[in-house]
XYZ file of N, CA, C and O in Angstrom:
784
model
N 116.790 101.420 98.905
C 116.972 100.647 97.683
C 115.673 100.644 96.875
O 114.607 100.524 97.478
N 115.706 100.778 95.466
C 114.574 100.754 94.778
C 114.693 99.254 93.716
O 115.675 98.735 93.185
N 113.332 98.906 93.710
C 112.676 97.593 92.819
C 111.817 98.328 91.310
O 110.622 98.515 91.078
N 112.953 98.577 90.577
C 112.031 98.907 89.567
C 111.352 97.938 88.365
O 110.567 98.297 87.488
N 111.758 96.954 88.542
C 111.372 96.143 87.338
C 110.246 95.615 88.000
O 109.320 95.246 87.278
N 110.075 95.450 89.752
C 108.853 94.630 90.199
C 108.059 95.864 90.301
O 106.845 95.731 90.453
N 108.529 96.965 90.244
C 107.512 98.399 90.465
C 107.137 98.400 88.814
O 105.970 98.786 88.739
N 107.430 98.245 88.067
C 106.918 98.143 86.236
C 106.033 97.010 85.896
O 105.126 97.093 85.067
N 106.327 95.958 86.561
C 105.473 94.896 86.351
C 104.231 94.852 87.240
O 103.125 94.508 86.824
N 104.514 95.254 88.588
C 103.072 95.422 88.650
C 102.107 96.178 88.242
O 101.022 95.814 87.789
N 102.687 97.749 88.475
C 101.824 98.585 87.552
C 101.229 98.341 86.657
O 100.007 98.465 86.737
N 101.853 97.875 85.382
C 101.338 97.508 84.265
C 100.271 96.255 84.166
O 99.424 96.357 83.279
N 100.247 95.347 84.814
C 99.551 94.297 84.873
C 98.444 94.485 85.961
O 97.498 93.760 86.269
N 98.792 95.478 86.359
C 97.389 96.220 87.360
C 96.717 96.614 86.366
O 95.740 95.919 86.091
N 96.910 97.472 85.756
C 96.484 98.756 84.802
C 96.058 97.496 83.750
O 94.927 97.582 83.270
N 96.553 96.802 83.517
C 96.306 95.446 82.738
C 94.829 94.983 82.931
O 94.025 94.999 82.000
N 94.516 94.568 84.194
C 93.639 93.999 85.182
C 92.353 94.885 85.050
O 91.166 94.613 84.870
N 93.103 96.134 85.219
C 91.975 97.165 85.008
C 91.336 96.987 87.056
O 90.121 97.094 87.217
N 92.026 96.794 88.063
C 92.583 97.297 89.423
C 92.990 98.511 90.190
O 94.160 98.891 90.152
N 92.206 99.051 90.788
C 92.536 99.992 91.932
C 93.889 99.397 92.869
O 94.420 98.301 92.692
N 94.092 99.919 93.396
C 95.152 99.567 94.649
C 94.465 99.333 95.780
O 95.068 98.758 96.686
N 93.107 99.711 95.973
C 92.132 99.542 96.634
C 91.404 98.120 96.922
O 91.177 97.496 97.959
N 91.116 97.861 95.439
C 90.498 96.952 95.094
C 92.035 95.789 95.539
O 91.873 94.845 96.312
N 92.941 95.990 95.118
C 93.621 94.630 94.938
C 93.989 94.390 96.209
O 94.529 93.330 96.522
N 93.648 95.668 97.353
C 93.921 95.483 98.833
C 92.839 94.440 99.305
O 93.170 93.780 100.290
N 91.856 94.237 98.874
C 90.809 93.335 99.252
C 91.618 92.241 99.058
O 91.991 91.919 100.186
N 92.136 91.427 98.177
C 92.020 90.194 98.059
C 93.918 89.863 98.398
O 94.360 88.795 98.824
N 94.611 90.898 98.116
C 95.964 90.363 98.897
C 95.930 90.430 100.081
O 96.529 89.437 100.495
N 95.321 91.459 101.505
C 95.639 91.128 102.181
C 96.230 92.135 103.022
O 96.265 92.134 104.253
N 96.671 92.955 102.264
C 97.787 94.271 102.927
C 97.333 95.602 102.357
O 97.037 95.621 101.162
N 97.226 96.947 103.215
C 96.862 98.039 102.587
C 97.505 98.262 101.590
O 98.563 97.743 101.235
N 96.420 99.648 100.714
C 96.660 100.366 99.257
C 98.192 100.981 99.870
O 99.186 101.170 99.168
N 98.099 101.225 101.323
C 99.347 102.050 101.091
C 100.455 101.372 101.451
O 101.353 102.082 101.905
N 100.723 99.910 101.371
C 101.825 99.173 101.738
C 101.792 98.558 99.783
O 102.883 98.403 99.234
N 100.816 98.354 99.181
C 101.057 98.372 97.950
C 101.268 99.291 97.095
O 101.743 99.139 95.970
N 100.875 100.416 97.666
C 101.670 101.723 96.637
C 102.870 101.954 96.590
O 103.483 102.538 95.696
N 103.359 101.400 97.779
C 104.999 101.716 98.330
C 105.612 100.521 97.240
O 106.699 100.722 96.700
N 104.826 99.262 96.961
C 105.493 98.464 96.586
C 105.786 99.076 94.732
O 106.806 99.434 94.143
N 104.722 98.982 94.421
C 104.316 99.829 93.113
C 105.105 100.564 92.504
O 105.407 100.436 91.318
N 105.700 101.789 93.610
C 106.341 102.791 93.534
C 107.735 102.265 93.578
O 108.465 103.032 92.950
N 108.316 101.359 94.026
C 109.910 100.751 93.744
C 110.265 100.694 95.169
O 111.238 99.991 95.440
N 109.661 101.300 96.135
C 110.121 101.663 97.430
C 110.393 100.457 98.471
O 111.104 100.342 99.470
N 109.520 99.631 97.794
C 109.217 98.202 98.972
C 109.206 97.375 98.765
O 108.228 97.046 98.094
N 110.076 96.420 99.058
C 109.917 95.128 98.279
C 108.952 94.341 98.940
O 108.780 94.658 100.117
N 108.152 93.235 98.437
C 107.207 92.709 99.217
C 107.358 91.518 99.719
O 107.860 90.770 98.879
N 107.115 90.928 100.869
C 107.257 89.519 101.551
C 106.642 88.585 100.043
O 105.916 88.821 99.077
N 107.394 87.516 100.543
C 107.083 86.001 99.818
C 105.610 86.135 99.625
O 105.111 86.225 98.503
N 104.688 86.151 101.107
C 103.410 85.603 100.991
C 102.845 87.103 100.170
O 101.918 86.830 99.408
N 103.208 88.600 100.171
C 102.585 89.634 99.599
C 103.069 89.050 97.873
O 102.364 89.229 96.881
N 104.269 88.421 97.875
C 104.264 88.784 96.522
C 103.353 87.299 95.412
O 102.766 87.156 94.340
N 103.655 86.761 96.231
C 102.772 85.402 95.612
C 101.549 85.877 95.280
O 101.308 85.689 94.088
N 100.547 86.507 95.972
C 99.062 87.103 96.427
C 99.256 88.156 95.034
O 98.484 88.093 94.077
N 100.352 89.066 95.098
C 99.844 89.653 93.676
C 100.318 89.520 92.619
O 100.195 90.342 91.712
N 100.987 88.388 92.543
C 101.251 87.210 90.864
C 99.798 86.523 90.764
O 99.426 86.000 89.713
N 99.277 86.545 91.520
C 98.078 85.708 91.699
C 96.596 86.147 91.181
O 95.734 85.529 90.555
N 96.661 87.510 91.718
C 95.330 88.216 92.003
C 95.735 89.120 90.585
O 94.857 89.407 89.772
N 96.889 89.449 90.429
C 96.853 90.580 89.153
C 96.639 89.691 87.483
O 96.334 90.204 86.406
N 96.913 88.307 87.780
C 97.492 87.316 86.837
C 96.008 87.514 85.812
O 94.918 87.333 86.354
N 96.074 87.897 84.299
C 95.224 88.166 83.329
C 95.758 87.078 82.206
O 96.491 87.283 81.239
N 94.831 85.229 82.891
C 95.302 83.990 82.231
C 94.847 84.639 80.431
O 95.139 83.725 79.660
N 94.553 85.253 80.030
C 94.098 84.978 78.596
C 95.349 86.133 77.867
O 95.652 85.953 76.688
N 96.031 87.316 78.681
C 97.146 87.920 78.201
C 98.503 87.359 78.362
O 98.759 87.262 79.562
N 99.560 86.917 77.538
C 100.479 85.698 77.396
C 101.519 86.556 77.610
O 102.203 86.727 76.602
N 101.840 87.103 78.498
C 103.101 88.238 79.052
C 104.101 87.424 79.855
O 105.298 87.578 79.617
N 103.729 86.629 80.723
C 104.848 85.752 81.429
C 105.063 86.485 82.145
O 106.123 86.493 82.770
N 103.778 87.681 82.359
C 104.005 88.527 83.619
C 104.463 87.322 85.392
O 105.574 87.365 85.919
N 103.740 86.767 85.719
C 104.348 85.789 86.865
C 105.719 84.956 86.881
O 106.148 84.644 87.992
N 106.289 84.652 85.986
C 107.499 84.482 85.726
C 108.428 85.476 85.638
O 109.467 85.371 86.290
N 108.246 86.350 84.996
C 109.432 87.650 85.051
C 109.211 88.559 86.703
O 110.135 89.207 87.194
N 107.482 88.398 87.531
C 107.671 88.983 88.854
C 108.734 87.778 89.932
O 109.600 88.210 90.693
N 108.440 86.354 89.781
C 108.918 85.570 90.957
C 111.167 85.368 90.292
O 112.217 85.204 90.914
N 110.807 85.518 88.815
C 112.264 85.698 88.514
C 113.248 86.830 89.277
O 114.176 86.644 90.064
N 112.636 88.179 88.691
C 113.059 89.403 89.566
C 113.536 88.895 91.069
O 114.691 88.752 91.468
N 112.142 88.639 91.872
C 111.973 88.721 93.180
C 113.495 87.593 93.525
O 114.537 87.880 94.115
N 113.206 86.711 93.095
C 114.644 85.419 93.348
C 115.884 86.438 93.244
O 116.821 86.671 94.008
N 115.513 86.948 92.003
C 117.538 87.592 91.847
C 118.070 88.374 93.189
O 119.195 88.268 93.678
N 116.800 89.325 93.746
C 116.775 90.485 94.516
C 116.972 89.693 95.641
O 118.079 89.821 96.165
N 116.298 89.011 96.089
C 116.580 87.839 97.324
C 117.594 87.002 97.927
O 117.890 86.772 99.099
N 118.201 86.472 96.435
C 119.063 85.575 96.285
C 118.624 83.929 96.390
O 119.426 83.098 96.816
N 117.374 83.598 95.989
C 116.645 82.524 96.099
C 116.859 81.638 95.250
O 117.090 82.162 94.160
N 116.893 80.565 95.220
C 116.945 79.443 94.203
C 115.393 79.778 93.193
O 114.426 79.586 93.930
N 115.128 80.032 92.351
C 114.545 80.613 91.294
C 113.401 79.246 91.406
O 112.250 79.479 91.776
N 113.812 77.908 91.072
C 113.023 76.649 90.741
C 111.759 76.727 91.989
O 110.535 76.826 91.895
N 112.832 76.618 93.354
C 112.335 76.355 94.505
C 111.053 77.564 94.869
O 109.920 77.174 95.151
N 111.398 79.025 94.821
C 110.389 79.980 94.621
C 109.347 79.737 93.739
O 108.295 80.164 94.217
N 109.222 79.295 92.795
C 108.056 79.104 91.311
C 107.429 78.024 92.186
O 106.296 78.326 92.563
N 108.033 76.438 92.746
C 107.484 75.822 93.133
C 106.208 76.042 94.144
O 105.137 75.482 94.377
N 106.983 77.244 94.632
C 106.317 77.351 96.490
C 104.970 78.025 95.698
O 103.855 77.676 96.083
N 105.101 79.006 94.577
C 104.056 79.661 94.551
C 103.415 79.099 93.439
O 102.649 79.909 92.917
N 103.452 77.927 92.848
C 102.380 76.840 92.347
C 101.531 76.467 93.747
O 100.309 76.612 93.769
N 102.125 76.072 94.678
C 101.245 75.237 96.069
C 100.700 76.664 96.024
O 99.571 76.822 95.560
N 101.236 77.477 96.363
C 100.318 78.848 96.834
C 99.117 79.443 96.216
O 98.283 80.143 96.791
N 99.128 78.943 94.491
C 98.188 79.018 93.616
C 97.130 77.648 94.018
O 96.059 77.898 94.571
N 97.428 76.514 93.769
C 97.110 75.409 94.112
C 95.639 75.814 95.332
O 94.412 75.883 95.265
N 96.863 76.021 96.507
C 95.528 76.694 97.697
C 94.780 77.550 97.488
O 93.668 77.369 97.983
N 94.984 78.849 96.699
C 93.827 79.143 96.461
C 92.500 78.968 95.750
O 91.325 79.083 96.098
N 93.305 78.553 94.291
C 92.517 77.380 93.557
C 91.395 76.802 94.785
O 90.218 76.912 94.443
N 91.558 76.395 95.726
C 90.717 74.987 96.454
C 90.168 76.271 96.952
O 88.990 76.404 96.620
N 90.757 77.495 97.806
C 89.753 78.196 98.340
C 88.320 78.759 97.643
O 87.129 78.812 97.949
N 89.123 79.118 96.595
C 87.982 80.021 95.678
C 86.875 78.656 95.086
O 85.760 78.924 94.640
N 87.432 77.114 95.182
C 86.427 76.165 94.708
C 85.629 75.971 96.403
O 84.437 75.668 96.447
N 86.107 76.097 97.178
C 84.963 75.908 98.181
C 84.024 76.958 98.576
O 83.161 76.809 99.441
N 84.219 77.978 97.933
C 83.811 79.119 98.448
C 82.553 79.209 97.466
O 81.514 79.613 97.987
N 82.519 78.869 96.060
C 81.925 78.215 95.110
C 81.039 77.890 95.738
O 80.035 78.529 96.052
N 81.528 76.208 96.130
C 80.565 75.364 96.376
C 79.715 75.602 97.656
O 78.697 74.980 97.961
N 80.367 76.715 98.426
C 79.159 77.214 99.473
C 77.924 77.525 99.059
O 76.773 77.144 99.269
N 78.847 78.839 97.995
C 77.463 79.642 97.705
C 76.066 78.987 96.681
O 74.947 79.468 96.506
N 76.834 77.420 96.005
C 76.491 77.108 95.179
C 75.461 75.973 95.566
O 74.740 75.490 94.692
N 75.370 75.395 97.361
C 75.206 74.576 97.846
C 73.476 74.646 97.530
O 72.840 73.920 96.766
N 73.043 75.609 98.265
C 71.617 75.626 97.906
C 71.350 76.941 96.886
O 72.039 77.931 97.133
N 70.387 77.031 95.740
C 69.719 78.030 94.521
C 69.251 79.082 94.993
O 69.324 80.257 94.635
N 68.407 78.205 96.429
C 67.468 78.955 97.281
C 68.449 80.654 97.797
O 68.277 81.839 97.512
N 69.298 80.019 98.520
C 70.168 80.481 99.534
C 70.906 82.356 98.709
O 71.073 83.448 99.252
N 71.144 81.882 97.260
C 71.538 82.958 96.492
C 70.110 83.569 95.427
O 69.887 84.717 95.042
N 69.702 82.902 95.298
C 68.517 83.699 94.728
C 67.669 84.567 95.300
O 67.363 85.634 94.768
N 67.227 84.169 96.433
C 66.553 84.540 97.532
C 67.435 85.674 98.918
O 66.918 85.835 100.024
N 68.698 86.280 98.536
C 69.606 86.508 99.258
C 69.534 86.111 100.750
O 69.407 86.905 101.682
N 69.629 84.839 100.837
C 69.449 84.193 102.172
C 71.090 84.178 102.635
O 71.493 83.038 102.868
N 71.801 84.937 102.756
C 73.065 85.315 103.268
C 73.008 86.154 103.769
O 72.137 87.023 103.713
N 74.534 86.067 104.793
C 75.127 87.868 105.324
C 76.812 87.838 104.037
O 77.604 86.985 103.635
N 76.620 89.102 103.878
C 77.823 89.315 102.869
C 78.671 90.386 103.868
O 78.229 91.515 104.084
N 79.908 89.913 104.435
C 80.726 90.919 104.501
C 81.263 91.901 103.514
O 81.695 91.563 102.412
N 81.214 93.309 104.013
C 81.310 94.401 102.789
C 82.650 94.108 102.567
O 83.466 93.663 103.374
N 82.816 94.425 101.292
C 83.886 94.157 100.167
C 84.718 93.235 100.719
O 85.786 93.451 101.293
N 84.020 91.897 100.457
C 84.596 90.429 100.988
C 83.702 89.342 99.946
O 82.478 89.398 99.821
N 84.194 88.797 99.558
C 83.653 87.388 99.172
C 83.073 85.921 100.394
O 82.789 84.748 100.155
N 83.099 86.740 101.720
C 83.056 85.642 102.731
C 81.526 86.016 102.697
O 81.024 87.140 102.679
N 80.939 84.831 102.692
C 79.304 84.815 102.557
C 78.700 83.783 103.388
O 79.177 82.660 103.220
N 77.546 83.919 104.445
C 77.433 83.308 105.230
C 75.836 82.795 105.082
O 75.021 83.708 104.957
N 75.402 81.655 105.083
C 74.169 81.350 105.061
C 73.218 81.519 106.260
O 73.387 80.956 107.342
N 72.030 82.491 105.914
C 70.955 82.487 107.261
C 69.702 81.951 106.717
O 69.509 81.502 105.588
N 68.916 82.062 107.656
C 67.554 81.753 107.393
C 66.627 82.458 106.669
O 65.713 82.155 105.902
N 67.067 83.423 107.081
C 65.959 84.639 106.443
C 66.774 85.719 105.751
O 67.664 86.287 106.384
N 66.537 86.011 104.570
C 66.922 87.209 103.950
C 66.752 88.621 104.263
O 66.260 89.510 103.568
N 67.401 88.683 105.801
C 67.661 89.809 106.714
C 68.271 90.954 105.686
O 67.487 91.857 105.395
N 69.328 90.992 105.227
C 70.440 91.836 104.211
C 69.458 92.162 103.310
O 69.750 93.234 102.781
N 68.452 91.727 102.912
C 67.433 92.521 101.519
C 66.937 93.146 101.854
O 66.093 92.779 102.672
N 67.009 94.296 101.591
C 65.772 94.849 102.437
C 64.339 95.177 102.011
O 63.476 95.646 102.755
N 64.166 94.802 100.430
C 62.890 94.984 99.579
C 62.462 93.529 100.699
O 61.511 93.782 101.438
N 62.892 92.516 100.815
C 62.052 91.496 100.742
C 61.858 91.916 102.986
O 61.157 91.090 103.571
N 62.311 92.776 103.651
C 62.323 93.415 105.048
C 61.265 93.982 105.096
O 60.543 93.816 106.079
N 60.789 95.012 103.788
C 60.079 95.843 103.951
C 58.510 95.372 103.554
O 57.500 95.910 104.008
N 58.533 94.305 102.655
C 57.876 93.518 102.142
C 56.829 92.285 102.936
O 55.715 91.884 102.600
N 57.650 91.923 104.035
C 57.620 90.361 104.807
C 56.547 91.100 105.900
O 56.625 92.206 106.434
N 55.450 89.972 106.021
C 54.239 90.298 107.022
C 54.555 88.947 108.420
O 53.660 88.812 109.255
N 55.754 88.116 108.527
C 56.086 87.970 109.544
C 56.505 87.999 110.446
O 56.116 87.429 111.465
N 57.798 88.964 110.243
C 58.136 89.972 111.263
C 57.806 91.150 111.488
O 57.202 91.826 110.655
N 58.322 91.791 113.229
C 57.969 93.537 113.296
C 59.050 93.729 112.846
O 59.881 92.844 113.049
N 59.510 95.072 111.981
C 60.603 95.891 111.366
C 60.557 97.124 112.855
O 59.581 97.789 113.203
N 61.640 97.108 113.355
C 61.859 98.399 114.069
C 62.818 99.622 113.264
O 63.300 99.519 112.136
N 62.927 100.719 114.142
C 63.818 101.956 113.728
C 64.176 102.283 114.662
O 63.559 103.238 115.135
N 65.731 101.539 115.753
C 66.120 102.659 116.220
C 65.508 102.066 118.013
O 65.275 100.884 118.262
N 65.392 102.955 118.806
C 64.760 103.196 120.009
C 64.553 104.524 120.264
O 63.759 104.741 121.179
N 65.069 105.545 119.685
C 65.339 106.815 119.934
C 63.993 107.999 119.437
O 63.970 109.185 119.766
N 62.806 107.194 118.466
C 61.476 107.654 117.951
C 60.354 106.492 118.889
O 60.266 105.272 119.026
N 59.561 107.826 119.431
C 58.164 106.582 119.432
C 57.213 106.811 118.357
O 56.557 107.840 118.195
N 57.191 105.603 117.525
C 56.333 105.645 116.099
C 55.063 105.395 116.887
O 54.014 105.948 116.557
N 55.138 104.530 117.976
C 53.483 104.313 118.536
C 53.274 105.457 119.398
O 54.085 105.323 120.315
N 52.760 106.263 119.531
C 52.888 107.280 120.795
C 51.412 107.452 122.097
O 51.239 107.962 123.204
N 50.368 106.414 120.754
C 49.476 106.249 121.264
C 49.416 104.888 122.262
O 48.808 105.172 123.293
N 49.707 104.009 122.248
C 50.301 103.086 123.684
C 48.776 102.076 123.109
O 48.059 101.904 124.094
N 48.387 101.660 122.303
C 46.846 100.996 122.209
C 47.398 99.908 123.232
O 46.697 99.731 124.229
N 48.922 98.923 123.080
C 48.309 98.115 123.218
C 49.812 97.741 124.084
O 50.795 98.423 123.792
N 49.945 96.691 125.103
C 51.222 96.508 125.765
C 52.471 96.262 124.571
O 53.615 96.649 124.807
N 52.148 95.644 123.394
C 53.108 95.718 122.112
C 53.598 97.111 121.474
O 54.644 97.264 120.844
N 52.720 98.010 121.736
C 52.906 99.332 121.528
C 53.665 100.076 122.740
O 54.576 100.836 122.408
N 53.438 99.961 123.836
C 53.943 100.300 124.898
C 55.829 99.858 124.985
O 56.763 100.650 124.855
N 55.891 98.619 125.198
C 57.245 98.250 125.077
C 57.939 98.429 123.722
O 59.163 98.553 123.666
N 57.270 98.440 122.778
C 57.807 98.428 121.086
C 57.501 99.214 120.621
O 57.219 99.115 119.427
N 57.343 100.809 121.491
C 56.987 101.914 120.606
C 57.993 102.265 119.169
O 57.721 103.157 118.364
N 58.922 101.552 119.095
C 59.796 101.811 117.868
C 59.834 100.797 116.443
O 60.584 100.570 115.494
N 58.628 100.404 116.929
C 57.928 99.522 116.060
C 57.781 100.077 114.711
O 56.745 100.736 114.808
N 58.198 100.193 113.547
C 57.239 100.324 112.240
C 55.864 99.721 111.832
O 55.424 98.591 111.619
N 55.393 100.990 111.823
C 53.589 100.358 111.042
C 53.985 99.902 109.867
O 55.105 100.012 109.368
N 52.611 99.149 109.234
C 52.974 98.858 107.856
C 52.570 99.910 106.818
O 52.878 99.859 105.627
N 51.872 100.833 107.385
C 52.062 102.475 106.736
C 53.474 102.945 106.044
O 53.790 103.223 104.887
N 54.172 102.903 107.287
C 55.623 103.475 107.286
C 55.886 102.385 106.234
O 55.933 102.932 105.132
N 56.064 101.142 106.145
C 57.269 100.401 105.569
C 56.643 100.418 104.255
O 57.446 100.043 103.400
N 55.237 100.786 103.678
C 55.132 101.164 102.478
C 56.005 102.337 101.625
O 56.678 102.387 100.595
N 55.509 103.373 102.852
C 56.149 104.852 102.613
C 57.526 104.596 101.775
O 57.741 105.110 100.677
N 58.556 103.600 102.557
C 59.785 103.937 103.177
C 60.126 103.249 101.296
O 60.811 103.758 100.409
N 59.212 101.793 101.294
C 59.658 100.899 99.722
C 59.550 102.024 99.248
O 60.600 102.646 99.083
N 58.538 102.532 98.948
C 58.044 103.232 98.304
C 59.343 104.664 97.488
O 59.684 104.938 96.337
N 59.619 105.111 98.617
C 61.024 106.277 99.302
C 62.157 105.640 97.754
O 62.668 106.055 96.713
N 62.021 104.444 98.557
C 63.415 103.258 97.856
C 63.334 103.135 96.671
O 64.136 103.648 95.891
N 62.368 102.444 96.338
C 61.758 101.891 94.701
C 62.207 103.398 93.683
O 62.901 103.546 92.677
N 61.354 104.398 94.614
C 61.453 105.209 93.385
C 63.296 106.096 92.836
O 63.732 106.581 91.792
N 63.898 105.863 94.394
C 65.617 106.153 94.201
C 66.120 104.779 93.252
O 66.614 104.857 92.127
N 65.936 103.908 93.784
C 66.132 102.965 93.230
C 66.464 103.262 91.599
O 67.464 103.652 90.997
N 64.788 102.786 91.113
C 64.758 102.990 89.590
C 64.936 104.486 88.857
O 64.875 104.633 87.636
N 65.196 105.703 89.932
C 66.180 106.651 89.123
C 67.206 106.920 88.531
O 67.522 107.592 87.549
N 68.073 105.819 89.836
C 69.424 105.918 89.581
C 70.113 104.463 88.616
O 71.301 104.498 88.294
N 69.380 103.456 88.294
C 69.873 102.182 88.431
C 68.924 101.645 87.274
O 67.705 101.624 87.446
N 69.574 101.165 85.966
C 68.735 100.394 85.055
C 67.827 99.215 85.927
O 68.145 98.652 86.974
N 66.845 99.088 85.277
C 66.694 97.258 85.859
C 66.977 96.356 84.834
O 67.030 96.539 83.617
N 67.194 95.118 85.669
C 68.152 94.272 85.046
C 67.054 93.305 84.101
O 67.487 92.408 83.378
């Protein structure tokens, strides 16, 4: 069976969004390729998939009534009471609403914490975790005279053994190297990348 009016509406309000299938896999929840299927007319999507992309595709300043004509469709195809569906996926908006405000107020808790990248950031995630030290930077890694920076175990950078710290931590970085290495960085860096 094919869904073409929910395969037209999303497309378009993707393409709307200006969204990968990639990208919108991050924040619904389900692979590009369980949303391409949907996309494509092939698949219809669960309650909780389809709420997630009325949600995530939703472009509040374009007045399409795109979310009304997707949870309308979805009811007819279902056979759902139409009111009762819109309702469920107000609460469903509702919750995320509160997620995306606490998630806010994490990052927002201390100035320090985001200025200073005193977090771990899961890759392509908004889940952000507060540490002590701005481990994840690595200008401010290569930079910092209170810790040793290692590379590895597999090089001995010390080979000369001066000292029992050299002996056990031959994979130690000098502060030779971690000039070199900014140095390496800075200049890829500002080749590829305006500064801000």
């Amino acid at each position: 069976m094919k869904y073409p009016v929910i395969s037209m509406l999303m497309k378009e309000q993707r393409e709307i969004k200006g969204m990968t299938l990639y990208e919108l896999e991050k924040v619904v929840g389900v692979t590009a390729s369980y949303l391409s299927q949907v996309e494509n007319g092939n698949k219809l999507p669960s309650e909780k998939v389809l709420f997630a992309i009325a949600y995530f595709l939703d472009v509040g300043t374009i007045k399409n009534n795109y979310r009304e004509k997707l949870i309308t469709e979805y009811a007819g195809i279902k056979g759902l009471d139409e009111n009762e569906l819109w309702n469920e996926f107000q609460r469903f908006q509702s919750f995320q609403a509160i997620l995306i405000k606490e998630m806010e107020n994490s990052m927002n808790e201390s100035i320090d914490t985001i200025n200073k990248n005193k977090f771990k950031l899961k890759k392509g995630t908004l889940k952000a975790e507060p540490i002590e030290e701005p481990n994840f930077d690595l200008k401010w890694l290569l930079t910092q005279k209170e810790y040793e920076v290692f590379y590895g175990r597999e090089y001995n950078i010390n080979p000369e053994k001066e000292s029992k710290l050299d002996k056990y931590l031959y994979h130690r970085l000098r502060d030779e190297d971690l000039k070199i290495i900014l140095g390496i960085i800075e200049a890829y860096i500002s080749n590829k990348y305006e500064k801000k």
